[in-house]
Short mmCIF file of C-alpha atoms in Angstrom, two decimals:
data_model
loop_
_atom_site.label_atom_id
_atom_site.label_comp_id
_atom_site.label_asym_id
_atom_site.label_seq_id
_atom_site.Cartn_x
_atom_site.Cartn_y
_atom_site.Cartn_z
CA MET A 662 20.21 -170.73 42.83
CA SER A 663 23.72 -171.45 44.02
CA THR A 664 25.36 -172.61 40.80
CA GLN A 665 27.81 -170.10 39.34
CA TYR A 666 28.27 -170.26 35.58
CA GLN A 667 31.47 -169.51 33.73
CA LYS A 668 31.03 -168.35 30.18
CA ASP A 669 33.93 -170.23 28.63
CA ILE A 670 32.98 -173.63 30.09
CA THR A 671 29.16 -173.47 29.93
CA GLY A 672 27.07 -174.90 27.09
CA LEU A 673 23.37 -175.18 26.37
CA ILE A 674 22.02 -178.61 25.39
CA VAL A 675 18.81 -178.48 23.34
CA ILE A 676 17.10 -181.88 23.19
CA ASP A 677 14.71 -182.90 20.39
CA PRO A 678 13.07 -179.60 19.34
CA TYR A 679 11.25 -181.38 16.51
CA ASN A 680 7.91 -180.36 15.02
CA ASP A 681 6.50 -183.75 16.04
CA PHE A 682 7.03 -182.69 19.66
CA LEU A 683 6.55 -178.93 19.66
CA SER A 684 4.16 -177.93 16.88
CA GLU A 685 0.44 -178.21 16.22
CA GLY A 686 -0.02 -181.19 13.95
CA GLY A 687 3.05 -182.96 15.30
CA LYS A 688 2.63 -186.65 16.05
CA ILE A 689 3.29 -186.24 19.77
CA TRP A 690 2.13 -182.66 20.33
CA ASP A 691 -1.41 -183.58 21.42
CA ARG A 692 0.01 -185.90 24.11
CA ILE A 693 2.16 -183.20 25.71
CA LYS A 694 0.14 -180.12 24.78
CA SER A 695 -1.61 -179.62 28.12
CA VAL A 696 1.61 -179.82 30.13
CA ALA A 697 3.59 -177.80 27.59
CA GLU A 698 1.04 -175.01 27.48
CA ALA A 699 0.59 -174.96 31.26
CA ASN A 700 4.28 -174.21 31.86
CA ASN A 701 4.91 -172.23 28.64
CA CYS A 702 7.45 -174.82 27.56
CA VAL A 703 7.97 -173.64 23.98
CA PRO A 704 8.25 -169.90 24.76
CA ASN A 705 10.53 -170.71 27.69
CA MET A 706 12.77 -172.91 25.57
CA LEU A 707 13.06 -170.05 23.08
CA ARG A 708 13.87 -167.57 25.85
CA VAL A 709 16.70 -169.78 27.07
CA VAL A 710 18.07 -170.28 23.55
CA ASN A 711 17.97 -166.55 22.83
CA ALA A 712 19.60 -165.72 26.16
CA ALA A 713 22.36 -168.23 25.43
CA ARG A 714 22.92 -166.72 21.99
CA ASN A 715 23.04 -163.19 23.43
CA ALA A 716 25.56 -164.36 26.03
CA ARG A 717 27.56 -166.10 23.28
CA LEU A 718 27.33 -169.46 24.96
CA ARG A 719 27.97 -172.49 22.80
CA ILE A 720 24.75 -174.32 21.86
CA PHE A 721 24.67 -178.07 21.27
CA TYR A 722 21.82 -180.06 19.77
CA ALA A 723 21.11 -183.58 21.05
CA LEU A 724 18.60 -184.97 18.57
CA HIS A 725 16.68 -188.22 18.55
CA HIS A 726 17.29 -190.52 15.59
CA ARG A 727 15.01 -189.68 12.70
CA TYR A 728 13.23 -192.78 11.48
CA ARG A 729 14.33 -194.16 8.14
CA PRO A 730 12.96 -197.33 6.48
CA GLY A 731 14.91 -200.38 7.59
CA ASP A 732 16.21 -198.82 10.80
CA TYR A 733 14.82 -201.33 13.29
CA GLU A 734 13.24 -204.07 11.22
CA THR A 735 16.28 -206.36 11.34
CA TRP A 736 17.31 -205.67 14.94
CA LYS A 737 17.41 -208.68 17.25
CA TYR A 738 16.61 -206.59 20.33
CA ILE A 739 14.59 -203.40 20.36
CA ALA A 740 13.60 -201.38 23.41
CA PRO A 741 9.92 -200.64 24.06
CA ILE A 742 10.41 -196.94 23.37
CA GLN A 743 11.96 -197.84 20.01
CA LYS A 744 9.06 -200.18 19.22
CA ARG A 745 6.67 -197.28 19.72
CA GLY A 746 8.82 -195.09 17.50
CA LEU A 747 8.84 -197.73 14.81
CA LYS A 748 5.06 -198.02 14.94
CA SER A 749 4.40 -194.27 14.79
CA LYS A 750 7.32 -193.34 12.50
CA VAL A 751 7.87 -190.35 14.77
CA PHE A 752 10.54 -187.85 13.64
CA GLU A 753 10.52 -189.49 10.22
CA ASP A 754 13.40 -188.31 8.07
CA GLY A 755 12.32 -186.13 5.17
CA THR A 756 9.00 -185.15 6.76
CA TRP A 757 7.84 -181.94 8.41
CA GLY A 758 7.52 -183.73 11.76
CA GLY A 759 11.16 -184.77 11.60
CA GLU A 760 12.32 -181.19 11.06
CA ILE A 761 13.48 -178.91 13.88
CA ARG A 762 10.83 -176.29 14.67
CA SER A 763 11.78 -173.12 12.83
CA GLU A 764 12.59 -170.98 15.88
CA PHE A 765 15.06 -173.55 17.11
CA LYS A 766 16.96 -174.35 13.94
CA PRO A 767 20.73 -174.43 14.48
CA GLN A 768 22.60 -171.29 13.52
CA ALA A 769 26.19 -170.72 12.50
CA GLY A 770 28.47 -171.81 15.33
CA ASP A 771 25.95 -174.20 16.88
CA ILE A 772 27.00 -177.83 17.13
CA VAL A 773 24.74 -180.74 16.20
CA ALA A 774 25.76 -184.06 17.74
CA GLN A 775 25.04 -187.42 16.18
CA GLU A 776 21.46 -188.53 16.65
CA HIS A 777 20.77 -190.81 19.61
CA TRP A 778 19.00 -194.11 18.98
CA CYS A 779 17.21 -194.48 22.32
CA SER A 780 17.00 -191.75 24.99
CA SER A 781 20.37 -190.44 26.16
CA GLY A 782 21.92 -187.74 24.03
CA PHE A 783 25.30 -189.18 25.03
CA ALA A 784 24.85 -192.90 24.38
CA ASN A 785 26.42 -194.00 21.07
CA THR A 786 26.89 -190.40 19.91
CA ASP A 787 29.75 -187.91 19.76
CA LEU A 788 28.16 -185.41 22.18
CA ASP A 789 30.67 -186.04 24.97
CA LEU A 790 33.58 -185.66 22.55
CA LEU A 791 32.19 -182.43 21.11
CA LEU A 792 31.63 -180.92 24.54
CA LYS A 793 35.14 -181.80 25.67
CA LYS A 794 36.74 -180.52 22.46
CA HIS A 795 35.10 -177.16 23.15
CA GLY A 796 36.13 -177.13 26.82
CA ILE A 797 32.57 -177.39 28.12
CA HIS A 798 32.10 -178.67 31.68
CA GLN A 799 28.84 -177.02 32.75
CA LEU A 800 25.63 -178.01 30.97
CA ILE A 801 22.26 -176.26 30.88
CA VAL A 802 19.59 -178.66 29.60
CA ILE A 803 16.24 -177.92 27.95
CA GLY A 804 13.98 -179.87 25.62
CA LEU A 805 11.75 -182.93 25.33
CA ILE A 806 10.59 -185.00 27.03
CA ALA A 807 11.23 -184.84 30.75
CA HIS A 808 11.08 -188.49 31.83
CA THR A 809 12.84 -190.03 28.81
CA CYS A 810 15.41 -188.20 26.68
CA VAL A 811 15.89 -185.28 29.07
CA GLU A 812 16.27 -187.42 32.17
CA ALA A 813 18.50 -189.93 30.41
CA THR A 814 20.77 -187.18 29.08
CA VAL A 815 21.06 -185.44 32.45
CA ARG A 816 21.83 -188.75 34.18
CA TYR A 817 24.47 -189.70 31.63
CA GLY A 818 26.00 -186.23 31.81
CA ALA A 819 26.37 -186.58 35.57
CA GLU A 820 27.95 -190.02 35.11
CA LEU A 821 30.51 -188.43 32.79
CA GLY A 822 31.37 -185.76 35.34
CA TYR A 823 29.54 -182.73 33.97
CA ASP A 824 27.96 -180.09 36.18
CA VAL A 825 24.35 -180.18 34.98
CA THR A 826 21.53 -177.66 35.35
CA MET A 827 17.97 -178.59 34.36
CA VAL A 828 15.50 -175.86 33.38
CA LYS A 829 12.25 -177.25 34.75
CA ASP A 830 9.78 -175.10 32.81
CA ALA A 831 11.59 -175.54 29.50
CA THR A 832 10.53 -179.15 29.19
CA ALA A 833 7.22 -181.03 29.02
CA ASP A 834 5.78 -184.52 29.33
CA TYR A 835 2.68 -186.62 28.78
CA SER A 836 1.23 -185.72 32.17
CA ASP A 837 2.00 -184.03 35.45
CA LYS A 838 2.77 -187.47 36.87
CA GLU A 839 5.71 -188.04 34.52
CA MET A 840 6.91 -184.47 35.01
CA GLN A 841 6.89 -184.86 38.76
CA ALA A 842 8.69 -188.19 38.61
CA ALA A 843 11.44 -186.68 36.47
CA LEU A 844 11.81 -183.23 38.03
CA ASP A 845 10.99 -183.89 41.68
CA VAL A 846 12.04 -187.51 42.24
CA ASN A 847 14.75 -188.57 39.78
CA LEU A 848 16.63 -185.55 38.44
CA PRO A 849 17.52 -184.01 41.82
CA ASN A 850 19.89 -186.97 42.18
CA TYR A 851 21.84 -185.95 39.07
CA ALA A 852 21.34 -182.26 38.31
CA ASN A 853 23.23 -179.89 40.59
CA ALA A 854 20.57 -177.26 39.97
CA ILE A 855 16.94 -177.42 38.84
CA VAL A 856 15.84 -173.90 37.97
CA THR A 857 13.19 -171.84 36.24
CA THR A 858 13.57 -170.06 32.93
CA ASP A 859 13.57 -166.70 34.71
CA GLU A 860 16.42 -167.83 36.94
CA ILE A 861 18.61 -169.23 34.19
CA VAL A 862 18.02 -166.29 31.86
CA GLN A 863 19.04 -163.91 34.63
CA SER A 864 22.16 -165.96 35.39
CA ILE A 865 23.48 -166.30 31.86
CA SER A 866 22.50 -162.78 30.83
CA SER A 867 24.90 -161.43 33.43
CA LEU A 868 27.88 -163.41 32.11
#
């Protein structure tokens, strides 16, 4: 891994660590369970978060919009992914599924950006502003899911000029096909490094 991280300009982006994604009983868990368990996604995400906290890196949360009644019903145009969200009421506000899994709840000093309406953690949110206000230029990205919110956030980050690292075993998807498309085909065009949890933990632990 050739990327060199600098403590004062590096931040961890945690995408959508909701119960609906990551916990038994979550609305989407059964769809990603086989991939997530095969690569130890949840334990690896936690390892990266804990390593970032120990290294005193700034942690940012890029969270998907939590469904609230009336959100999409009057929209003239709605993307297919939003139509599915409307139907399933995934990440519904005020429900257990719409809560952040307990191990990943933000702590004092963490920064929670505005919720994104579609896939990119940057689009129509204040994430870019918050990163810049804290002097962050290097991003380490983990979270769900690989071919939608994660890929869109990494792409948008590259467009904005950030140096982006993707942790490939701290994400999951509906199948190996989607994982491969994101991690092997698409993201190498935008992430300057695609690494394992072991590699990133070793790198940031030495900062």
